[in-house]
Amino acid sequence: MGAVTEADRAPKQDRSRATRQRLLEAAVACLAERGWSGSTVTVVAERAGVSRGAAQHHFPTREDLFTAAVEYVAERRSAALRGLFPEGTRATDRAAVVAALVDLYTGSLFRAALHLWVAASHEPQLGPRVAELEARVGRETHRIAVELLAVDESRPGTRETVQGLLDMARGLGLANLLTDDAARRTRVVRQWAHVLTEALG
Amino acid sequence: MGAVTEADRAPKQDRSRATRQRLLEAAVACLAERGWSGSTVTVVAERAGVSRGAAQHHFPTREDLFTAAVEYVAERRSAALRGLFPEGTRATDRAAVVAALVDLYTGSLFRAALHLWVAASHEPQLGPRVAELEARVGRETHRIAVELLAVDESRPGTRETVQGLLDMARGLGLANLLTDDAARRTRVVRQWAHVLTEALG
C-alpha cells in the first residue's frame, strides 16, 4: 500500500460528505413518500445509489439516519429562507415573509417530519429523539421568524403572536397533506399577514 | 321460531346501536394509542368486548370501521362544543370560544384523526375516503366557529381569519403530540384571542 498523501485524503473526505448528503436527501424523500413503515435503511441506500454497508457506516441505526435527515434538510431550508431576505425585512415585506414561513411547512420536508413525528408518538425508541429534534428545529424557526419579521420580542404578546403564526403554518401544512390546499392557503396567508401587521405594530 | 313483536325489536335495535357505539369509541382510542399499523378490527373488537363476527357485521372492512369512528367522535365533540355555548356568544366570551375550539384538536380524537390522515397519505384505499371525511368535518367545524364567534362572514377577510384560527388550532394539536404543550398553548391562545378580537371587530 502506498502512502496516503494530503491530496488523496481531501477527495476521499469530499466523497464521504457527498455520500452522506445523498443518503440524507434520499431519506427525507423516502419518508415523505412512503411513511415510516415503508422507510428502511436498505430502501434509502438503494435510492441514493449507495451500498447498504456504506449507509450503515454513516448511520448505524434506522433512527440515526431518519432523525439526521430531517435535521439536515431543516437546516438547509432555514439557511435558504434566511438567504431570501438577506437584510432582514421592513414592515412592508411582512406578507412575503409570512408566505415564506408558511412555505417551510408545505413541502416534502414537512411531510417527512410529520411521518417521523407520528411514528415517534408510538415507537418508544424514536419518541425522545424526535421530541428533542423538534424542539431544536422549532427554536431555530422561531428565531428566524422574529429576525425576518423584524419584531421586538420584549414587547408583551409579540412572542406569542409569532408562535401562533408558526402554529398556523404547521396547521396549514397538515391541511395540505391529502389534497392540494394552495388556493385556500394563499387567501388565509394574505389575510393573516394583514392581521399580523396590525398586531405586531 | 316465535313471532318477533315490536317489544322484542326495540331492545334488539338498542343493543345493536350500543354495540356500534362501543366499537366506534374503541376504534378511536385504539387509533390514538397505537396508530394505524397497530389498529385492526380484531384489536378493536376485543377492546370493545364484542365478537369479531359482530364487529364485521357492523363494519365490513377496516377502512369502514376507522373512518366511521373518526366521523362519529367528531360529531359528538361538535355537539358538545355547541352545548357549551348554547346561545351563541358575545365578543366578551371570545377568548373562551377560541380556547374551546383549540381544545377540539388536543385530545384523543385529534390524535386518532392524525394517524388516519397520515396513513391515508400513502394508503390508496384510505386516501379518498379520509380526504372526503376531513372536508366534511372541516366544514362543520368552520360553521360552528363562525356561529360561536358570532361573526359576519360577508365582511371581507372574516372567512379567512376564522380559517386561519382553525389552522392554528390544528398546528397546536400537532405541537402537543410528543410533549405536553399545555402551558405554551395557553399563552398563545390568550394572545391570539386578543388579536382575533381586534381583527374581527
PDB file of N, CA, C and O in Angstrom, chain B residues 126-161:
ATOM      1  N   LEU B 126     -57.361   4.198   1.507  1.00  0.00           N
ATOM      2  CA  LEU B 126     -57.852   5.130   2.526  1.00  0.00           C
ATOM      3  C   LEU B 126     -57.956   6.561   2.003  1.00  0.00           C
ATOM      4  O   LEU B 126     -58.829   7.313   2.428  1.00  0.00           O
ATOM      5  N   GLY B 127     -57.028   6.942   1.127  1.00  0.00           N
ATOM      6  CA  GLY B 127     -56.872   8.340   0.708  1.00  0.00           C
ATOM      7  C   GLY B 127     -58.163   9.096   0.415  1.00  0.00           C
ATOM      8  O   GLY B 127     -58.494  10.042   1.138  1.00  0.00           O
ATOM      9  N   PRO B 128     -58.925   8.685  -0.616  1.00  0.00           N
ATOM     10  CA  PRO B 128     -60.106   9.474  -0.990  1.00  0.00           C
ATOM     11  C   PRO B 128     -61.157   9.531   0.131  1.00  0.00           C
ATOM     12  O   PRO B 128     -61.779  10.566   0.347  1.00  0.00           O
ATOM     13  N   ARG B 129     -61.329   8.427   0.867  1.00  0.00           N
ATOM     14  CA  ARG B 129     -62.337   8.403   1.934  1.00  0.00           C
ATOM     15  C   ARG B 129     -61.965   9.364   3.048  1.00  0.00           C
ATOM     16  O   ARG B 129     -62.821  10.050   3.612  1.00  0.00           O
ATOM     17  N   VAL B 130     -60.704   9.394   3.407  1.00  0.00           N
ATOM     18  CA  VAL B 130     -60.283  10.260   4.506  1.00  0.00           C
ATOM     19  C   VAL B 130     -60.300  11.721   4.061  1.00  0.00           C
ATOM     20  O   VAL B 130     -60.696  12.612   4.828  1.00  0.00           O
ATOM     21  N   ALA B 131     -59.927  11.978   2.806  1.00  0.00           N
ATOM     22  CA  ALA B 131     -59.972  13.356   2.294  1.00  0.00           C
ATOM     23  C   ALA B 131     -61.407  13.883   2.355  1.00  0.00           C
ATOM     24  O   ALA B 131     -61.654  15.017   2.779  1.00  0.00           O
ATOM     25  N   GLU B 132     -62.358  13.036   1.964  1.00  0.00           N
ATOM     26  CA  GLU B 132     -63.774  13.425   1.977  1.00  0.00           C
ATOM     27  C   GLU B 132     -64.258  13.643   3.413  1.00  0.00           C
ATOM     28  O   GLU B 132     -64.948  14.619   3.726  1.00  0.00           O
ATOM     29  N   LEU B 133     -63.881  12.730   4.290  1.00  0.00           N
ATOM     30  CA  LEU B 133     -64.241  12.846   5.711  1.00  0.00           C
ATOM     31  C   LEU B 133     -63.696  14.144   6.299  1.00  0.00           C
ATOM     32  O   LEU B 133     -64.402  14.899   6.995  1.00  0.00           O
ATOM     33  N   GLU B 134     -62.435  14.439   6.014  1.00  0.00           N
ATOM     34  CA  GLU B 134     -61.812  15.647   6.556  1.00  0.00           C
ATOM     35  C   GLU B 134     -62.499  16.904   6.039  1.00  0.00           C
ATOM     36  O   GLU B 134     -62.674  17.871   6.773  1.00  0.00           O
ATOM     37  N   ALA B 135     -62.889  16.886   4.766  1.00  0.00           N
ATOM     38  CA  ALA B 135     -63.571  18.053   4.202  1.00  0.00           C
ATOM     39  C   ALA B 135     -64.899  18.280   4.924  1.00  0.00           C
ATOM     40  O   ALA B 135     -65.251  19.404   5.282  1.00  0.00           O
ATOM     41  N   ARG B 136     -65.612  17.178   5.182  1.00  0.00           N
ATOM     42  CA  ARG B 136     -66.924  17.274   5.849  1.00  0.00           C
ATOM     43  C   ARG B 136     -66.753  17.784   7.277  1.00  0.00           C
ATOM     44  O   ARG B 136     -67.435  18.710   7.703  1.00  0.00           O
ATOM     45  N   VAL B 137     -65.830  17.182   8.011  1.00  0.00           N
ATOM     46  CA  VAL B 137     -65.607  17.584   9.407  1.00  0.00           C
ATOM     47  C   VAL B 137     -65.091  19.030   9.447  1.00  0.00           C
ATOM     48  O   VAL B 137     -65.506  19.832  10.294  1.00  0.00           O
ATOM     49  N   GLY B 138     -64.223  19.387   8.505  1.00  0.00           N
ATOM     50  CA  GLY B 138     -63.675  20.739   8.450  1.00  0.00           C
ATOM     51  C   GLY B 138     -64.763  21.789   8.222  1.00  0.00           C
ATOM     52  O   GLY B 138     -64.774  22.828   8.883  1.00  0.00           O
ATOM     53  N   ARG B 139     -65.679  21.488   7.279  1.00  0.00           N
ATOM     54  CA  ARG B 139     -66.780  22.435   7.018  1.00  0.00           C
ATOM     55  C   ARG B 139     -67.643  22.620   8.257  1.00  0.00           C
ATOM     56  O   ARG B 139     -68.035  23.732   8.605  1.00  0.00           O
ATOM     57  N   GLU B 140     -67.939  21.527   8.930  1.00  0.00           N
ATOM     58  CA  GLU B 140     -68.793  21.582  10.120  1.00  0.00           C
ATOM     59  C   GLU B 140     -68.097  22.387  11.232  1.00  0.00           C
ATOM     60  O   GLU B 140     -68.729  23.201  11.902  1.00  0.00           O
ATOM     61  N   THR B 141     -66.805  22.166  11.411  1.00  0.00           N
ATOM     62  CA  THR B 141     -66.079  22.901  12.448  1.00  0.00           C
ATOM     63  C   THR B 141     -66.045  24.394  12.114  1.00  0.00           C
ATOM     64  O   THR B 141     -66.227  25.241  12.990  1.00  0.00           O
ATOM     65  N   HIS B 142     -65.875  24.700  10.832  1.00  0.00           N
ATOM     66  CA  HIS B 142     -65.876  26.106  10.424  1.00  0.00           C
ATOM     67  C   HIS B 142     -67.234  26.749  10.725  1.00  0.00           C
ATOM     68  O   HIS B 142     -67.303  27.861  11.250  1.00  0.00           O
ATOM     69  N   ARG B 143     -68.311  26.021  10.416  1.00  0.00           N
ATOM     70  CA  ARG B 143     -69.665  26.530  10.672  1.00  0.00           C
ATOM     71  C   ARG B 143     -69.845  26.835  12.159  1.00  0.00           C
ATOM     72  O   ARG B 143     -70.359  27.878  12.547  1.00  0.00           O
ATOM     73  N   ILE B 144     -69.412  25.902  13.002  1.00  0.00           N
ATOM     74  CA  ILE B 144     -69.542  26.098  14.451  1.00  0.00           C
ATOM     75  C   ILE B 144     -68.715  27.302  14.901  1.00  0.00           C
ATOM     76  O   ILE B 144     -69.165  28.107  15.719  1.00  0.00           O
ATOM     77  N   ALA B 145     -67.511  27.422  14.368  1.00  0.00           N
ATOM     78  CA  ALA B 145     -66.641  28.534  14.770  1.00  0.00           C
ATOM     79  C   ALA B 145     -67.293  29.878  14.433  1.00  0.00           C
ATOM     80  O   ALA B 145     -67.323  30.794  15.265  1.00  0.00           O
ATOM     81  N   VAL B 146     -67.851  29.982  13.225  1.00  0.00           N
ATOM     82  CA  VAL B 146     -68.496  31.230  12.798  1.00  0.00           C
ATOM     83  C   VAL B 146     -69.680  31.559  13.711  1.00  0.00           C
ATOM     84  O   VAL B 146     -69.867  32.697  14.148  1.00  0.00           O
ATOM     85  N   GLU B 147     -70.431  30.512  14.034  1.00  0.00           N
ATOM     86  CA  GLU B 147     -71.629  30.673  14.875  1.00  0.00           C
ATOM     87  C   GLU B 147     -71.226  31.110  16.295  1.00  0.00           C
ATOM     88  O   GLU B 147     -71.747  32.083  16.830  1.00  0.00           O
ATOM     89  N   LEU B 148     -70.264  30.400  16.881  1.00  0.00           N
ATOM     90  CA  LEU B 148     -69.898  30.699  18.269  1.00  0.00           C
ATOM     91  C   LEU B 148     -69.145  32.022  18.401  1.00  0.00           C
ATOM     92  O   LEU B 148     -69.254  32.701  19.416  1.00  0.00           O
ATOM     93  N   LEU B 149     -68.375  32.366  17.376  1.00  0.00           N
ATOM     94  CA  LEU B 149     -67.658  33.648  17.435  1.00  0.00           C
ATOM     95  C   LEU B 149     -68.586  34.807  17.088  1.00  0.00           C
ATOM     96  O   LEU B 149     -68.225  35.966  17.247  1.00  0.00           O
ATOM     97  N   ALA B 150     -69.798  34.463  16.609  1.00  0.00           N
ATOM     98  CA  ALA B 150     -70.804  35.473  16.270  1.00  0.00           C
ATOM     99  C   ALA B 150     -70.248  36.521  15.305  1.00  0.00           C
ATOM    100  O   ALA B 150     -70.342  37.725  15.550  1.00  0.00           O
ATOM    101  N   VAL B 151     -69.623  36.025  14.215  1.00  0.00           N
ATOM    102  CA  VAL B 151     -69.065  36.942  13.224  1.00  0.00           C
ATOM    103  C   VAL B 151     -69.867  36.895  11.926  1.00  0.00           C
ATOM    104  O   VAL B 151     -70.598  35.940  11.672  1.00  0.00           O
ATOM    105  N   ASP B 152     -69.682  37.924  11.125  1.00  0.00           N
ATOM    106  CA  ASP B 152     -70.405  38.050   9.867  1.00  0.00           C
ATOM    107  C   ASP B 152     -69.457  37.713   8.716  1.00  0.00           C
ATOM    108  O   ASP B 152     -68.559  38.498   8.394  1.00  0.00           O
ATOM    109  N   GLU B 153     -69.686  36.550   8.103  1.00  0.00           N
ATOM    110  CA  GLU B 153     -68.757  36.089   7.058  1.00  0.00           C
ATOM    111  C   GLU B 153     -68.844  36.898   5.770  1.00  0.00           C
ATOM    112  O   GLU B 153     -67.990  36.737   4.902  1.00  0.00           O
ATOM    113  N   SER B 154     -69.874  37.720   5.649  1.00  0.00           N
ATOM    114  CA  SER B 154     -69.962  38.514   4.414  1.00  0.00           C
ATOM    115  C   SER B 154     -68.981  39.687   4.466  1.00  0.00           C
ATOM    116  O   SER B 154     -68.700  40.317   3.454  1.00  0.00           O
ATOM    117  N   ARG B 155     -68.434  39.964   5.646  1.00  0.00           N
ATOM    118  CA  ARG B 155     -67.444  41.036   5.775  1.00  0.00           C
ATOM    119  C   ARG B 155     -66.101  40.543   5.217  1.00  0.00           C
ATOM    120  O   ARG B 155     -65.619  39.475   5.615  1.00  0.00           O
ATOM    121  N   PRO B 156     -65.488  41.289   4.290  1.00  0.00           N
ATOM    122  CA  PRO B 156     -64.253  40.786   3.655  1.00  0.00           C
ATOM    123  C   PRO B 156     -63.180  40.407   4.688  1.00  0.00           C
ATOM    124  O   PRO B 156     -62.946  41.148   5.644  1.00  0.00           O
ATOM    125  N   GLY B 157     -62.568  39.262   4.469  1.00  0.00           N
ATOM    126  CA  GLY B 157     -61.479  38.820   5.340  1.00  0.00           C
ATOM    127  C   GLY B 157     -61.918  37.962   6.515  1.00  0.00           C
ATOM    128  O   GLY B 157     -61.107  37.221   7.076  1.00  0.00           O
ATOM    129  N   THR B 158     -63.204  38.040   6.879  1.00  0.00           N
ATOM    130  CA  THR B 158     -63.657  37.317   8.073  1.00  0.00           C
ATOM    131  C   THR B 158     -63.520  35.804   7.902  1.00  0.00           C
ATOM    132  O   THR B 158     -63.025  35.100   8.789  1.00  0.00           O
ATOM    133  N   ARG B 159     -63.948  35.339   6.739  1.00  0.00           N
ATOM    134  CA  ARG B 159     -63.872  33.901   6.473  1.00  0.00           C
ATOM    135  C   ARG B 159     -62.434  33.384   6.623  1.00  0.00           C
ATOM    136  O   ARG B 159     -62.179  32.373   7.278  1.00  0.00           O
ATOM    137  N   GLU B 160     -61.485  34.112   6.040  1.00  0.00           N
ATOM    138  CA  GLU B 160     -60.084  33.680   6.071  1.00  0.00           C
ATOM    139  C   GLU B 160     -59.495  33.823   7.483  1.00  0.00           C
ATOM    140  O   GLU B 160     -58.612  33.060   7.867  1.00  0.00           O
ATOM    141  N   THR B 161     -59.977  34.815   8.225  1.00  0.00           N
ATOM    142  CA  THR B 161     -59.498  34.980   9.592  1.00  0.00           C
ATOM    143  C   THR B 161     -59.906  33.762  10.430  1.00  0.00           C
ATOM    144  O   THR B 161     -59.089  33.206  11.180  1.00  0.00           O
TER     145      THR B 161
END
